Amino acid sequence: MIYLDYQATTPVAPEVAKAMQPWIEERFANPHSPSRWGSEAAAAIEIARKQVESALGLKGGSLAFTGSATEALNWALKGSVENAPKSRNRIVTVATEHAAVLDTCEWLAGRGVDLTILPVQPDGRLDLEILARELDDRVLLVAVMQVNNEIGVTQPISEIASMAHGAGALMLCDAVQAFGRVELCKGPDLVAISGHKIYGPKGVGALWMRKGAEPAPLIHGGGQERGLRSGTLSPALCVGFGAAAKLAQERMTRDYDHVQKLWNAAVRALGPGWIINGSTDHRYPGNLNIRREGLDGARLIADLRDIAFSLGSACASGSGRPSHVLRALGLDYRQTRSSIRLGFGRYTKQKELVDACRRIAAHAHAQEKLDA
């Protein structure tokens, strides 16, 4: 199989698997136990925490491990609303955000929060003039992702954070697709990240919180994670996340140069007739979201079962609904159905990518002939 679905998840790095193994097998103690073994597990988690914080490169805050980035985003949004003064009852976000943000915001709107969802331009970028018009002294929080999971388009997070702070609001950044791949923008008060997007394990994420911006707890119980998040931490998962973050920090430039070369090779191999969805100037190059007139993306995936690629977000692809991200760009239903996402990264070989792209192009052309 040729794996081209790196936005959905990444392979676990061999270095990460090796770091995790002792904590899966013989070093299984509860890190919250006062025993010597428990203390060793707790110490390993703290080393992992420092590794993730170092890779984040953000100052003036702290990091709490979570079970996923979805949990981190839910916690940031719901906990911030719970802590908010009554005069701050608005959340501003963007139509192309991940479902973990949009669905949580809609849930909060059903409980009285004033929700504003801003449109994007046809290239997927937020118009900052529109944002400026919406910011007032009722806004509690502005939520914008740095790198879009479906189309790879980037947003000017530092500018957005500065604008939010100018209105007295917090800024939440979903950095799941950015962390470990590009340098994180400075300025957000809350940042959500995930282990399995950076060649680490599934089942672990984190929320970075600027001092003074910590949200109220979402999960109650023993308060194991800094009194803010309850539940027994997995040493294996935390150690794996830490090892993956350390490796990503060391390899970031090399990994980025690699995916840039892969992007160029993929575009050449696909040939003419394809349209890139979203900005090509403001984009992470490991995400190539493309469409072709009349293409049936789902049929293409079914025809090429030995190539793993997708129609968009793994979280929404199974629902049968058209991509809300592509619709936000102004694409109609047929255009969203004719779009596919190719994702590549550290372990993608150029030859296999080129071979896959040529086969994708050939099958797309065959569809055109059949439908003619």
GROMACS .gro file of N, CA and C in nm, residues 7-78:
model
  216
    7GLN      N    1  -0.260   1.361   0.678
    7GLN     CA    2  -0.338   1.452   0.761
    7GLN      C    3  -0.431   1.375   0.855
    8ALA      N    4  -0.471   1.255   0.815
    8ALA     CA    5  -0.556   1.172   0.900
    8ALA      C    6  -0.476   1.117   1.017
    9THR      N    7  -0.358   1.063   0.987
    9THR     CA    8  -0.266   1.016   1.090
    9THR      C    9  -0.131   0.989   1.026
   10THR      N   10  -0.029   0.979   1.109
   10THR     CA   11   0.106   0.953   1.060
   10THR      C   12   0.155   0.819   1.114
   11PRO      N   13   0.248   0.754   1.043
   11PRO     CA   14   0.308   0.631   1.099
   11PRO      C   15   0.382   0.664   1.228
   12VAL      N   16   0.385   0.569   1.319
   12VAL     CA   17   0.463   0.587   1.442
   12VAL      C   18   0.611   0.573   1.408
   13ALA      N   19   0.690   0.674   1.444
   13ALA     CA   20   0.834   0.671   1.417
   13ALA      C   21   0.899   0.555   1.493
   14PRO      N   22   0.995   0.485   1.433
   14PRO     CA   23   1.063   0.376   1.503
   14PRO      C   24   1.123   0.420   1.636
   15GLU      N   25   1.177   0.542   1.640
   15GLU     CA   26   1.235   0.594   1.764
   15GLU      C   27   1.129   0.609   1.874
   16VAL      N   28   1.008   0.643   1.831
   16VAL     CA   29   0.898   0.659   1.926
   16VAL      C   30   0.854   0.524   1.981
   17ALA      N   31   0.837   0.428   1.893
   17ALA     CA   32   0.798   0.294   1.936
   17ALA      C   33   0.899   0.236   2.035
   18LYS      N   34   1.027   0.259   2.007
   18LYS     CA   35   1.133   0.209   2.097
   18LYS      C   36   1.125   0.276   2.233
   19ALA      N   37   1.100   0.408   2.235
   19ALA     CA   38   1.090   0.480   2.362
   19ALA      C   39   0.969   0.434   2.444
   20MET      N   40   0.862   0.397   2.377
   20MET     CA   41   0.739   0.357   2.445
   20MET      C   42   0.745   0.216   2.502
   21GLN      N   43   0.819   0.128   2.437
   21GLN     CA   44   0.812  -0.015   2.467
   21GLN      C   45   0.831  -0.050   2.615
   22PRO      N   46   0.933   0.005   2.684
   22PRO     CA   47   0.948  -0.032   2.826
   22PRO      C   48   0.827   0.006   2.910
   23TRP      N   49   0.759   0.115   2.872
   23TRP     CA   50   0.645   0.162   2.951
   23TRP      C   51   0.518   0.087   2.919
   24ILE      N   52   0.521   0.008   2.812
   24ILE     CA   53   0.409  -0.080   2.779
   24ILE      C   54   0.428  -0.215   2.847
   25GLU      N   55   0.554  -0.258   2.859
   25GLU     CA   56   0.583  -0.391   2.910
   25GLU      C   57   0.612  -0.390   3.060
   26GLU      N   58   0.738  -0.380   3.101
   26GLU     CA   59   0.769  -0.401   3.242
   26GLU      C   60   0.746  -0.278   3.331
   27ARG      N   61   0.748  -0.157   3.275
   27ARG     CA   62   0.738  -0.036   3.359
   27ARG      C   63   0.595   0.017   3.352
   28PHE      N   64   0.504  -0.056   3.412
   28PHE     CA   65   0.361  -0.033   3.396
   28PHE      C   66   0.296   0.041   3.513
   29ALA      N   67   0.373   0.092   3.606
   29ALA     CA   68   0.317   0.150   3.728
   29ALA      C   69   0.232   0.274   3.699
   30ASN      N   70   0.138   0.297   3.790
   30ASN     CA   71   0.054   0.417   3.784
   30ASN      C   72   0.141   0.538   3.820
   31PRO      N   73   0.150   0.638   3.733
   31PRO     CA   74   0.238   0.752   3.761
   31PRO      C   75   0.190   0.839   3.876
   32HIS      N   76   0.069   0.815   3.924
   32HIS     CA   77   0.016   0.894   4.034
   32HIS      C   78   0.027   0.819   4.167
   33SER      N   79   0.092   0.702   4.163
   33SER     CA   80   0.116   0.623   4.284
   33SER      C   81   0.242   0.674   4.355
   34PRO      N   82   0.246   0.672   4.490
   34PRO     CA   83   0.365   0.719   4.562
   34PRO      C   84   0.479   0.617   4.566
   35SER      N   85   0.458   0.500   4.507
   35SER     CA   86   0.563   0.399   4.508
   35SER      C   87   0.683   0.445   4.424
   36ARG      N   88   0.795   0.376   4.440
   36ARG     CA   89   0.915   0.411   4.363
   36ARG      C   90   0.888   0.395   4.214
   37TRP      N   91   0.819   0.288   4.177
   37TRP     CA   92   0.788   0.267   4.036
   37TRP      C   93   0.695   0.377   3.985
   38GLY      N   94   0.599   0.414   4.067
   38GLY     CA   95   0.509   0.523   4.028
   38GLY      C   96   0.584   0.654   4.011
   39SER      N   97   0.677   0.680   4.101
   39SER     CA   98   0.757   0.803   4.091
   39SER      C   99   0.842   0.804   3.964
   40GLU      N  100   0.894   0.687   3.925
   40GLU     CA  101   0.972   0.678   3.802
   40GLU      C  102   0.884   0.708   3.680
   41ALA      N  103   0.763   0.656   3.683
   41ALA     CA  104   0.670   0.682   3.572
   41ALA      C  105   0.634   0.830   3.566
   42ALA      N  106   0.611   0.890   3.683
   42ALA     CA  107   0.578   1.033   3.688
   42ALA      C  108   0.694   1.117   3.635
   43ALA      N  109   0.817   1.077   3.669
   43ALA     CA  110   0.935   1.150   3.621
   43ALA      C  111   0.946   1.141   3.469
   44ALA      N  112   0.915   1.024   3.414
   44ALA     CA  113   0.919   1.007   3.268
   44ALA      C  114   0.817   1.097   3.199
   45ILE      N  115   0.700   1.113   3.262
   45ILE     CA  116   0.597   1.201   3.205
   45ILE      C  117   0.644   1.346   3.207
   46GLU      N  118   0.711   1.385   3.314
   46GLU     CA  119   0.760   1.524   3.322
   46GLU      C  120   0.868   1.551   3.218
   47ILE      N  121   0.951   1.452   3.190
   47ILE     CA  122   1.051   1.467   3.082
   47ILE      C  123   0.978   1.484   2.949
   48ALA      N  124   0.875   1.402   2.928
   48ALA     CA  125   0.797   1.412   2.804
   48ALA      C  126   0.729   1.549   2.793
   49ARG      N  127   0.679   1.600   2.904
   49ARG     CA  128   0.613   1.731   2.904
   49ARG      C  129   0.712   1.839   2.858
   50LYS      N  130   0.833   1.832   2.911
   50LYS     CA  131   0.935   1.930   2.874
   50LYS      C  132   0.972   1.918   2.726
   51GLN      N  133   0.974   1.796   2.674
   51GLN     CA  134   1.006   1.776   2.533
   51GLN      C  135   0.898   1.838   2.444
   52VAL      N  136   0.772   1.819   2.481
   52VAL     CA  137   0.663   1.877   2.402
   52VAL      C  138   0.665   2.029   2.413
   53GLU      N  139   0.687   2.081   2.535
   53GLU     CA  140   0.692   2.226   2.553
   53GLU      C  141   0.807   2.288   2.474
   54SER      N  142   0.921   2.220   2.471
   54SER     CA  143   1.035   2.270   2.395
   54SER      C  144   1.003   2.276   2.246
   55ALA      N  145   0.938   2.173   2.196
   55ALA     CA  146   0.901   2.170   2.054
   55ALA      C  147   0.797   2.275   2.020
   56LEU      N  148   0.708   2.305   2.114
   56LEU     CA  149   0.608   2.411   2.093
   56LEU      C  150   0.676   2.547   2.077
   57GLY      N  151   0.776   2.573   2.159
   57GLY     CA  152   0.848   2.700   2.149
   57GLY      C  153   0.772   2.819   2.201
   58LEU      N  154   0.672   2.795   2.285
   58LEU     CA  155   0.590   2.904   2.341
   58LEU      C  156   0.632   2.931   2.484
   59LYS      N  157   0.632   3.055   2.524
   59LYS     CA  158   0.675   3.095   2.658
   59LYS      C  159   0.558   3.150   2.739
   60GLY      N  160   0.575   3.142   2.871
   60GLY     CA  161   0.478   3.204   2.961
   60GLY      C  162   0.354   3.124   2.989
   61GLY      N  163   0.365   2.992   2.975
   61GLY     CA  164   0.248   2.909   2.999
   61GLY      C  165   0.285   2.770   3.044
   62SER      N  166   0.188   2.681   3.049
   62SER     CA  167   0.210   2.543   3.091
   62SER      C  168   0.132   2.450   3.001
   63LEU      N  169   0.167   2.321   3.005
   63LEU     CA  170   0.107   2.223   2.917
   63LEU      C  171   0.046   2.110   2.998
   64ALA      N  172  -0.076   2.072   2.962
   64ALA     CA  173  -0.143   1.958   3.025
   64ALA      C  174  -0.173   1.854   2.919
   65PHE      N  175  -0.141   1.729   2.950
   65PHE     CA  176  -0.172   1.621   2.858
   65PHE      C  177  -0.322   1.591   2.862
   66THR      N  178  -0.375   1.553   2.746
   66THR     CA  179  -0.516   1.515   2.734
   66THR      C  180  -0.524   1.383   2.657
   67GLY      N  181  -0.644   1.332   2.640
   67GLY     CA  182  -0.661   1.208   2.565
   67GLY      C  183  -0.660   1.228   2.415
   68SER      N  184  -0.672   1.353   2.369
   68SER     CA  185  -0.676   1.384   2.226
   68SER      C  186  -0.678   1.535   2.209
   69ALA      N  187  -0.657   1.579   2.085
   69ALA     CA  188  -0.673   1.722   2.057
   69ALA      C  189  -0.820   1.762   2.063
   70THR      N  190  -0.908   1.669   2.031
   70THR     CA  191  -1.052   1.698   2.042
   70THR      C  192  -1.089   1.732   2.186
   71GLU      N  193  -1.035   1.654   2.280
   71GLU     CA  194  -1.059   1.686   2.420
   71GLU      C  195  -1.001   1.822   2.456
   72ALA      N  196  -0.879   1.848   2.408
   72ALA     CA  197  -0.814   1.975   2.439
   72ALA      C  198  -0.896   2.093   2.388
   73LEU      N  199  -0.950   2.082   2.268
   73LEU     CA  200  -1.030   2.191   2.211
   73LEU      C  201  -1.162   2.207   2.286
   74ASN      N  202  -1.226   2.096   2.319
   74ASN     CA  203  -1.349   2.103   2.400
   74ASN      C  204  -1.322   2.170   2.534
   75TRP      N  205  -1.212   2.131   2.595
   75TRP     CA  206  -1.175   2.186   2.726
   75TRP      C  207  -1.149   2.336   2.714
   76ALA      N  208  -1.072   2.375   2.614
   76ALA     CA  209  -1.040   2.517   2.597
   76ALA      C  210  -1.166   2.601   2.579
   77LEU      N  211  -1.258   2.553   2.496
   77LEU     CA  212  -1.379   2.631   2.467
   77LEU      C  213  -1.477   2.630   2.584
   78LYS      N  214  -1.513   2.512   2.632
   78LYS     CA  215  -1.612   2.503   2.738
   78LYS      C  216  -1.559   2.561   2.869
   0.00000   0.00000   0.00000
